[in-house]
C-alpha cells in the first residue's frame, strides 16, 4: 500500500512541472519537495563549499537544506513551497545567485 | 463582537495554541491565531494538504477525535467572529510596545510580504523541532529527521524510498516506524540507543500515565506484527553512499554508551529517519526578554512568562507531547482571558488540566532520563564529518577551535569556525557543536525568528515613522 492509498486520497488531476527541463508529474496540494520525492528525486541542491548534494532533511522549514530554485527564484524551501502547474524547478548550485 | 474586548494573539496553531485560543475565545477575548501552516494542527495534527483530497486522513494519525473536537471548536469561533485565523503567517518578531504588542509576520511560503497583528497580550505556542546529532554520512540525501519523514508522510502523503531504517532515541521513533511501515515502506530496522526496559525500573514514576504506556505498547505490537526488527542499545555509526544513501552501519552499545567493537553490521536502505529528541522553539520568547531555563521558556503555574502580557504553552516551555500541550494551552488561555479582563483567575477552574500537567511533566522527565543519546556519541564523529550543515563546518574544525585555538565556549567556536552562522542559524547544529566542543549548550539569542528581507525591515521603519 502506498501513502495515497492509505489515506484514500483522491487528488485533483495531476499536472506537469519541469525539473531542469525534464517533465515530471505533480499533484495538487503537494509541496515542491513532495512532488520531487514522488518522482524519485531526493536531491536538488549542491552545497556552496563542497558541492555536495542535498534534499529534504527536517521537512518542516527549520534546516534550509532543501533550498531550490523555482521559476528563477533561488533559495526557496522545497518543503514549504506548494507546487504549481507549469513550475520550472531547477537544481540549485550554491546560493543559486552565482550563475 | 464588542470592540472594547481585549485582544490576544496566539502564535502557533498546534495542540497548545488551539487549546489556548478556544479557552480564551470562550471567555470574552478576541483571539487572533497566527500560524505558519496552510491549515491548523501544528506538527502533531498535520493534515494531508487539502488538494490531495484525503478521505481517510486519520489513517496516519492518532488522537483523531481530540483533533476533530478542536477543529470544530475553532470553526465555530471563527464563524462567530471570535477567533481570526491567520494562516501562512510566519512570525519573525513580537514587539513589546507601551500599549500592547505588535506581531510581525511574513506571508506565504516565500516569506517576503509583511503583515502585522496588534494585540493586548500574546501567547507563545511555537512548538518544537527535532534534534539530530551528527555521524559520518548524515548529510547524504535520503537521511532525514524522523519528524521530517513523518511530516512529509502526513502532509504530502509521500515517502523518500522503499526501504528505511528508523534510528536514534526517543518515543517519536515508534510512530515514525509504524507510520512508514503502514505506508508501504519496508522498515529494515528500528534502532534505539536507549533501553526502554529501564522504564520498567521507573514504573512508579510512570504509573500515573498508563494511557501513554499503552500507546507505546500499541506501537511495539504493531512493529512486531509487521516484523520490524527492533534493536535496542544500538546506534547508527555511519550512513553510506556517494550521492545518496545506500546503507547504514549499526552497532551495539556497551553499558557506558560506547560502541562495542566488532558488533557493526551493514543494512542496505535508501532512507534513514533519525532523531535524538526534541528542542523547543524559543526565539520569539528570547527576543521578548522572557526568562529561559535550560532550553525551555520559563512559566509560572498560570503559564505566564516573566514578561508581563506574555504567556507560553506547549513544547516551547519544555518537550512533553500533545497531551501536555493541550493541558498547558487550556490553562494559559483561561489565565490570559481572566487577566485581560482585569480579574485574578481562579485556578480551581482548571484543576483537572493542572493535575494532568503535573503528571505529564513527571512522566516526560522520566522518559527524558531513559531516552538520552549515547553518552559517548561524539567518539563516532570523525574529524571529516560535517557538523554544521549550512556552513559545512567539520568536527575537525570544531575540535581545532577548542584544542589549538583555545575556544572555551560555543560563541567563540562559532566565531572561529562559522558553525551556526548559516541559514538555519545554528538550530540544527547547536547541540552537536556544543557536544563536540565539550562546552555547555547556550541559548541562541537570535534577534529574529527567521530570515527577514532587508526591504521589509526598511518598510517597517517607514510605517512606524508615518504612524508617529
XYZ file of C-alpha atoms in Angstrom:
567
model
C 0.000 0.000 0.000
C 1.276 3.475 -0.774
C 0.551 6.578 1.338
C -2.049 7.913 -1.109
C -3.995 4.652 -0.884
C -3.603 4.537 2.881
C -5.278 7.925 3.252
C -7.733 7.115 0.444
C -6.600 10.234 -1.358
C -8.474 11.400 -4.417
C -6.368 14.299 -5.600
C -7.356 16.548 -8.444
C -5.831 15.864 -11.866
C -2.034 15.627 -11.987
C -0.203 18.411 -13.806
C 3.224 18.836 -15.291
C 6.193 20.760 -13.956
C 9.808 20.644 -15.059
C 12.925 19.751 -13.127
C 15.948 21.077 -15.045
C 13.823 20.914 -18.175
C 12.661 17.328 -17.631
C 8.899 16.937 -17.280
C 7.595 15.371 -14.091
C 4.058 14.865 -12.821
C 2.841 16.641 -9.697
C -0.399 16.519 -7.720
C -2.381 19.471 -6.429
C -1.663 20.026 -2.750
C 1.902 18.732 -2.911
C 4.891 20.835 -1.964
C 7.797 21.031 -4.388
C 9.661 18.573 -2.143
C 6.761 16.108 -2.091
C 6.438 16.248 -5.885
C 10.165 15.604 -6.290
C 10.108 12.698 -3.813
C 7.115 11.232 -5.636
C 9.171 11.436 -8.841
C 12.004 9.543 -7.169
C 14.252 12.583 -6.763
C 15.844 13.078 -3.340
C 18.469 15.766 -4.009
C 18.098 19.086 -5.824
C 20.826 21.286 -4.461
C 24.599 21.274 -4.213
C 26.332 22.981 -1.316
C 28.295 26.185 -1.681
C 31.568 24.820 -0.306
C 31.985 21.206 -1.315
C 29.322 20.928 -3.992
C 27.651 18.091 -2.103
C 24.058 17.027 -2.924
C 21.252 17.883 -0.521
C 17.485 17.496 -0.334
C 14.907 17.308 2.452
C 16.282 16.983 5.971
C 13.907 18.457 8.592
C 10.808 18.607 6.382
C 9.277 21.482 8.368
C 11.187 24.584 7.231
C 13.777 24.750 10.023
C 17.002 23.482 8.437
C 17.132 25.130 4.961
C 18.743 22.019 3.469
C 16.064 21.656 0.778
C 16.662 25.018 -0.925
C 15.736 25.009 -4.597
C 15.230 27.413 -7.491
C 11.578 27.744 -8.569
C 10.689 29.924 -11.554
C 14.091 31.637 -11.383
C 13.728 32.412 -7.672
C 16.570 30.692 -5.814
C 16.668 29.814 -2.127
C 13.072 28.559 -1.831
C 12.449 25.903 0.807
C 11.074 22.997 -1.213
C 9.362 21.529 1.861
C 7.204 24.653 2.279
C 6.509 25.866 -1.261
C 3.373 24.439 -2.918
C 4.000 23.132 -6.413
C 2.001 24.874 -9.166
C 1.201 23.795 -12.722
C 3.986 24.758 -15.098
C 6.595 25.456 -12.396
C 10.144 25.442 -13.707
C 12.156 23.865 -10.909
C 15.915 23.943 -11.188
C 18.522 22.250 -9.053
C 20.333 24.941 -7.155
C 24.096 25.287 -7.141
C 25.487 27.157 -4.156
C 23.329 30.137 -3.287
C 21.613 29.995 -6.668
C 22.744 33.558 -7.354
C 26.078 32.630 -8.828
C 25.239 31.868 -12.423
C -18.425 41.493 18.777
C -17.554 44.213 21.228
C -14.730 46.446 20.003
C -13.682 47.019 23.598
C -12.943 43.355 24.165
C -9.292 42.614 24.879
C -7.231 41.111 22.083
C -4.978 38.086 22.446
C -2.557 36.965 19.742
C -1.889 33.222 19.914
C 1.184 32.249 17.933
C 1.087 28.667 16.732
C -1.961 26.549 15.870
C -0.780 23.203 17.211
C -2.355 21.489 20.235
C -1.228 24.174 22.732
C -2.230 27.137 20.570
C -5.598 25.638 19.649
C -6.462 24.761 23.249
C -5.430 28.253 24.347
C -7.352 30.003 21.572
C -10.547 28.072 22.358
C -10.226 28.679 26.112
C -9.675 32.420 25.678
C -12.256 32.936 22.935
C -14.899 31.331 25.139
C -14.213 33.870 27.882
C -14.699 37.257 26.282
C -11.403 37.695 24.467
C -10.905 38.340 20.773
C -8.266 35.927 19.582
C -6.045 36.129 16.544
C -4.466 32.765 15.872
C -1.291 33.326 13.891
C 0.213 30.232 12.277
C 2.770 29.452 9.598
C 0.943 26.489 8.094
C -1.820 26.498 5.497
C -4.134 24.643 7.868
C -4.290 24.465 11.676
C -2.974 21.475 13.618
C 0.754 22.052 14.017
C 3.108 19.124 13.529
C 1.157 16.679 15.677
C -2.121 17.148 13.797
C -0.519 17.879 10.449
C -3.038 17.018 7.727
C -2.675 15.904 4.158
C -2.881 19.087 2.102
C -6.469 19.829 1.032
C -5.640 19.424 -2.660
C -4.760 15.775 -2.076
C -8.381 15.004 -1.239
C -7.659 12.502 1.525
C -10.896 10.752 2.518
C -9.232 8.956 5.401
C -6.640 11.428 6.783
C -6.914 9.778 10.198
C -5.091 6.732 8.823
C -1.779 8.460 9.578
C -2.786 9.971 12.893
C -3.750 9.186 16.410
C -5.978 11.050 18.845
C -8.066 11.968 15.851
C -11.216 12.507 17.941
C -9.435 15.154 20.007
C -8.394 16.843 16.798
C -11.976 16.795 15.470
C -13.195 18.410 18.675
C -10.527 21.155 18.474
C -11.224 21.719 14.800
C -14.978 22.006 15.314
C -14.470 24.404 18.203
C -12.153 26.526 16.120
C -14.553 26.600 13.178
C -17.403 27.684 15.457
C -15.397 30.533 16.978
C -14.176 31.629 13.567
C -17.783 31.642 12.270
C -18.860 33.649 15.321
C -16.091 36.171 14.681
C -14.395 35.455 17.993
C -11.236 33.948 16.504
C -9.400 35.198 13.456
C -7.154 32.561 11.898
C -4.137 33.976 10.073
C -2.738 31.012 8.173
C 0.524 31.150 6.208
C 1.843 33.819 8.590
C 5.470 33.214 9.545
C 6.157 35.278 12.657
C 9.661 36.732 12.789
C 9.361 39.049 15.774
C 6.979 40.109 18.530
C 7.473 43.698 19.561
C 6.507 44.941 23.007
C 5.067 48.434 22.967
C 3.654 50.750 25.635
C 0.081 49.879 24.559
C 0.488 46.174 23.901
C 2.227 44.038 21.326
C 2.821 44.001 17.590
C 3.303 40.615 15.967
C 5.370 40.866 12.792
C 4.914 38.123 10.217
C 5.875 37.303 6.650
C 3.241 35.860 4.350
C 3.260 32.613 2.417
C 5.993 30.115 1.758
C 8.213 32.682 0.071
C 8.064 34.790 3.229
C 8.731 38.171 1.684
C 5.471 40.092 2.136
C 4.960 41.557 5.620
C 1.865 41.565 7.831
C 1.275 42.767 11.397
C -1.168 41.828 14.141
C -1.788 44.107 17.124
C -2.828 42.654 20.479
C -3.029 43.441 24.177
C -1.281 40.201 25.101
C 0.470 37.331 23.345
C 0.530 33.617 23.931
C 3.514 31.761 22.515
C 2.700 28.237 21.384
C 5.569 27.881 18.966
C 6.234 24.173 19.481
C 9.481 22.384 18.917
C 11.632 20.708 16.307
C 13.810 17.666 16.168
C 17.342 17.359 17.453
C 19.716 15.269 15.372
C 23.302 14.563 16.381
C 25.844 14.092 13.577
C 27.569 10.917 12.388
C 29.553 10.192 9.238
C 27.246 10.366 6.227
C 24.352 12.195 7.904
C 24.301 14.871 5.181
C 23.547 12.364 2.402
C 20.192 12.782 0.622
C 17.928 10.051 1.945
C 18.920 10.804 5.532
C 16.036 12.772 7.038
C 14.918 13.614 10.521
C 12.384 11.170 11.932
C 9.921 14.026 12.341
C 10.689 15.164 8.792
C 9.851 11.749 7.385
C 6.604 11.889 9.334
C 5.787 15.430 8.224
C 6.319 14.547 4.557
C 4.175 11.453 5.007
C 1.338 13.148 6.909
C 1.298 16.361 4.871
C 2.330 15.262 1.386
C 1.496 11.531 1.507
C 4.983 10.763 0.210
C 7.973 8.724 1.295
C 11.532 9.102 0.050
C 12.198 5.474 -0.836
C 11.321 1.830 -0.384
C 13.474 0.643 2.492
C 14.015 2.642 5.655
C 15.944 2.404 8.876
C 14.500 4.426 11.759
C 17.154 5.285 14.323
C 18.217 7.453 17.218
C 16.445 7.727 20.515
C 13.095 8.765 21.902
C 9.419 7.921 21.825
C 8.906 9.613 18.425
C 10.741 6.785 16.660
C 7.846 4.373 17.316
C 5.074 6.261 15.480
C 7.514 7.143 12.695
C 8.451 3.494 12.163
C 4.833 2.311 12.292
C 3.745 5.185 10.038
C 6.329 4.358 7.386
C 5.559 0.636 7.603
C 1.840 1.346 7.254
C 2.538 3.443 4.161
C 4.236 0.565 2.407
C 7.869 1.231 3.269
C 9.943 -1.784 4.303
C 11.312 -0.796 7.692
C 14.539 -2.792 7.854
C 15.186 -1.905 11.496
C 14.190 0.343 14.350
C 17.413 1.257 16.120
C 17.010 2.727 19.611
C 20.136 3.661 21.565
C 18.392 3.603 24.931
C 16.993 0.539 26.639
C 13.256 1.000 27.160
C 13.420 -1.734 29.813
C 14.864 0.974 32.035
C 11.342 2.405 32.052
C 10.179 -0.624 33.992
C 12.592 0.209 36.800
C 10.952 3.618 36.988
C 7.450 2.202 36.884
C 6.450 4.182 39.964
C 7.010 7.478 38.188
C 5.083 6.260 35.162
C 2.131 4.617 36.868
C 0.000 7.744 36.642
C 0.060 7.670 32.865
C -0.955 4.152 31.962
C -2.505 5.571 28.763
C 0.891 6.731 27.496
C 2.485 3.383 28.265
C -0.369 1.619 26.471
C 0.250 3.869 23.460
C 3.906 2.811 23.383
C 2.962 -0.846 23.779
C 0.499 -0.489 20.905
C 3.269 0.721 18.589
C 5.533 -2.094 19.744
C 2.826 -4.669 18.900
C 2.287 -3.067 15.504
C 6.018 -3.246 14.739
C 6.082 -6.878 15.809
C 3.096 -7.644 13.595
C 4.895 -6.051 10.651
C 8.067 -7.984 11.522
C 10.112 -4.829 12.014
C 13.378 -5.776 13.686
C 13.891 -3.658 16.784
C 17.410 -3.207 18.119
C 17.758 -1.522 21.497
C 21.075 -0.268 22.896
C 22.224 0.088 19.285
C 23.214 3.136 17.290
C 23.890 4.145 13.706
C 27.617 4.728 13.334
C 27.722 5.600 9.642
C 25.482 6.316 6.666
C 26.917 5.113 3.342
C 26.579 6.356 -0.217
C 28.096 8.861 -2.616
C 25.248 10.962 -3.964
C 22.508 9.387 -1.897
C 22.043 6.937 0.932
C 22.554 3.259 0.090
C 23.142 1.651 3.504
C 23.771 2.293 7.176
C 26.109 0.633 9.636
C 24.589 -0.102 13.005
C 26.469 -1.241 16.113
C 25.682 -2.312 19.665
C 26.415 -0.087 22.644
C 28.007 -1.171 25.894
C 26.727 -0.220 29.340
C 28.689 3.043 29.238
C 27.182 4.087 25.895
C 30.251 3.247 23.785
C 30.130 1.296 20.535
C 31.119 -2.328 21.126
C 33.860 -3.094 18.597
C 33.087 -5.960 16.257
C 29.307 -5.596 16.524
C 28.968 -3.409 13.421
C 26.623 -4.639 10.728
C 25.609 -3.056 7.481
C 21.964 -2.736 6.420
C 21.070 -1.667 2.871
C 18.412 1.080 2.798
C 17.516 4.209 0.841
C 16.011 6.139 3.756
C 17.306 6.779 7.242
C 14.858 8.569 9.525
C 16.882 9.681 12.512
C 16.260 11.745 15.642
C 17.671 12.254 19.114
C 14.819 14.011 20.879
C 13.247 17.421 20.530
C 14.163 21.044 21.119
C 11.726 23.852 21.888
C 11.349 26.875 19.613
C 12.119 29.804 21.916
C 13.259 32.579 19.527
C 10.234 34.829 19.978
C 10.354 34.439 23.763
C 14.076 35.195 23.842
C 13.671 38.335 21.759
C 10.875 39.486 24.087
C 13.179 39.035 27.065
C 11.383 36.063 28.631
C 13.487 34.041 31.041
C 14.781 30.827 29.525
C 15.880 27.986 31.806
C 17.954 25.335 30.057
C 16.341 25.086 26.635
C 12.824 25.992 27.864
C 10.780 29.155 28.284
C 10.134 29.534 31.991
C 6.475 29.814 33.020
C 4.605 30.031 36.319
C 1.567 27.996 37.422
C -0.640 30.063 35.097
C 1.736 29.591 32.139
C 2.850 33.219 32.377
C 6.398 34.050 31.295
C 8.462 36.592 33.204
C 7.386 39.316 30.752
C 4.005 40.884 31.630
C 1.405 40.152 28.976
C 3.260 37.159 27.542
C 2.046 33.592 28.144
C 3.659 30.409 26.807
C 2.343 26.867 26.428
C 3.302 23.558 24.862
C 6.700 22.353 23.693
C 8.223 25.827 23.940
C 8.056 25.530 27.743
C 9.560 22.022 27.689
C 9.118 18.989 25.458
C 6.223 16.843 26.654
C 3.970 15.853 23.780
C 0.492 16.770 22.621
C -1.492 15.890 25.755
C 0.697 18.138 27.911
C 0.494 20.876 25.287
C -3.309 20.696 25.384
C -3.359 20.983 29.187
C -0.915 23.902 29.194
C -2.748 25.685 26.409
C -6.044 25.313 28.213
C -4.584 26.818 31.403
C -2.760 29.603 29.544
C -5.879 30.584 27.599
C -8.018 30.746 30.738
C -5.402 32.674 32.673
C -4.890 35.169 29.840
C -8.645 35.671 29.437
C -9.157 36.404 33.130
C -6.164 38.709 33.414
C -7.006 40.576 30.213
C -10.452 41.243 31.645
C -8.905 42.602 34.833
C -9.605 39.634 37.079
C -7.460 37.234 39.042
C -8.136 33.783 37.645
C -9.356 31.043 39.946
C -7.007 28.066 39.489
C -9.801 25.744 40.658
C -11.346 26.324 37.216
C -8.506 24.395 35.635
C -7.788 21.884 38.389
C -8.151 18.885 36.080
C -5.770 20.355 33.488
C -3.265 21.258 36.221
C -3.357 17.704 37.553
C -2.812 16.326 34.081
C 0.027 18.831 33.524
C 1.816 17.746 36.708
C 1.507 14.047 35.872
C 2.663 14.504 32.269
C 5.639 16.677 33.223
C 6.727 13.967 35.629
C 6.192 11.300 33.009
C 8.293 13.106 30.412
C 11.047 13.879 32.899
C 11.288 10.108 33.425
C 11.234 9.418 29.675
C 13.981 12.003 29.205
C 16.198 10.241 31.714
C 15.806 6.968 29.807
C 15.890 8.218 26.218
C 19.182 10.094 26.254
C 21.614 9.922 23.325
C 24.535 7.509 23.880
C 26.885 9.076 26.426
C 29.906 8.810 24.114
C 28.254 9.721 20.808
C 30.996 12.200 19.909
C 33.527 9.329 19.645
C 31.761 8.197 16.452
C 32.020 11.632 14.858
C 35.141 11.601 12.663
C 37.088 14.807 12.043
C 35.863 14.807 8.432
C 32.180 14.678 9.467
C 30.252 17.843 8.665
C 28.678 19.164 11.871
C 27.179 22.484 10.727
C 25.220 21.506 7.632
C 24.680 25.066 6.374
C 28.292 26.261 6.582
C 29.858 22.819 6.045
C 31.976 23.056 9.182
C 33.576 19.735 10.112
C 34.025 18.203 13.545
C 37.768 18.555 12.955
C 37.414 22.324 12.625
C 35.368 22.480 15.824
C 37.953 20.379 17.666
C 40.762 22.568 16.340
C 38.971 25.691 17.543
C 38.788 24.218 21.030
C 42.170 22.454 21.130
C 44.661 24.576 19.218
C 42.842 27.894 19.231
C 41.614 27.687 22.819
C 37.898 28.391 22.346
C 36.143 27.808 25.653
C 32.526 28.400 24.690
C 30.149 27.836 21.792
C 30.143 31.501 20.813
C 33.915 31.532 20.330
C 33.734 28.257 18.368
C 31.145 29.926 16.138
C 33.317 32.986 15.563
C 36.367 30.851 14.732
C 34.641 28.266 12.513
C 31.315 29.778 11.290
C 29.466 26.801 12.843
C 25.910 28.045 13.410
C 26.231 31.134 11.206
C 24.361 29.778 8.196
C 20.764 29.741 7.046
C 19.359 27.820 9.994
C 21.272 29.983 12.496
C 22.550 27.039 14.496
C 19.156 25.487 15.140
C 20.288 22.158 13.720
C 23.959 22.081 14.762
C 23.695 23.804 18.171
C 23.688 20.700 20.387
C 26.231 18.941 18.151
C 28.745 21.807 18.222
C 28.399 22.092 21.993
C 28.842 18.332 22.432
C 31.883 18.055 20.190
C 33.456 21.200 21.652
C 32.770 19.943 25.170
C 31.095 23.249 26.024
C 27.721 23.806 27.668
C 24.863 24.470 25.269
C 23.846 28.082 25.221
C 20.641 29.798 24.194
C 20.741 31.106 20.631
C 19.824 34.766 21.255
C 18.663 35.431 17.729
C 17.127 38.838 17.150
C 14.648 37.455 14.593
C 12.965 34.073 14.484
C 13.516 33.656 10.725
C 15.286 35.401 7.865
C 13.685 38.758 7.015
C 14.249 40.585 3.715
C 16.010 43.920 4.226
C 13.234 45.637 2.261
C 10.687 44.506 4.864
C 12.792 45.921 7.682
C 13.222 49.212 5.799
C 9.469 49.492 5.136
C 8.757 48.625 8.752
C 10.660 51.714 9.853
C 8.866 53.769 7.232
C 5.462 52.602 8.512
C 6.367 53.434 12.076
C 7.646 56.871 11.133
C 4.334 57.504 9.356
C 2.337 56.289 12.314
C 4.126 58.745 14.539
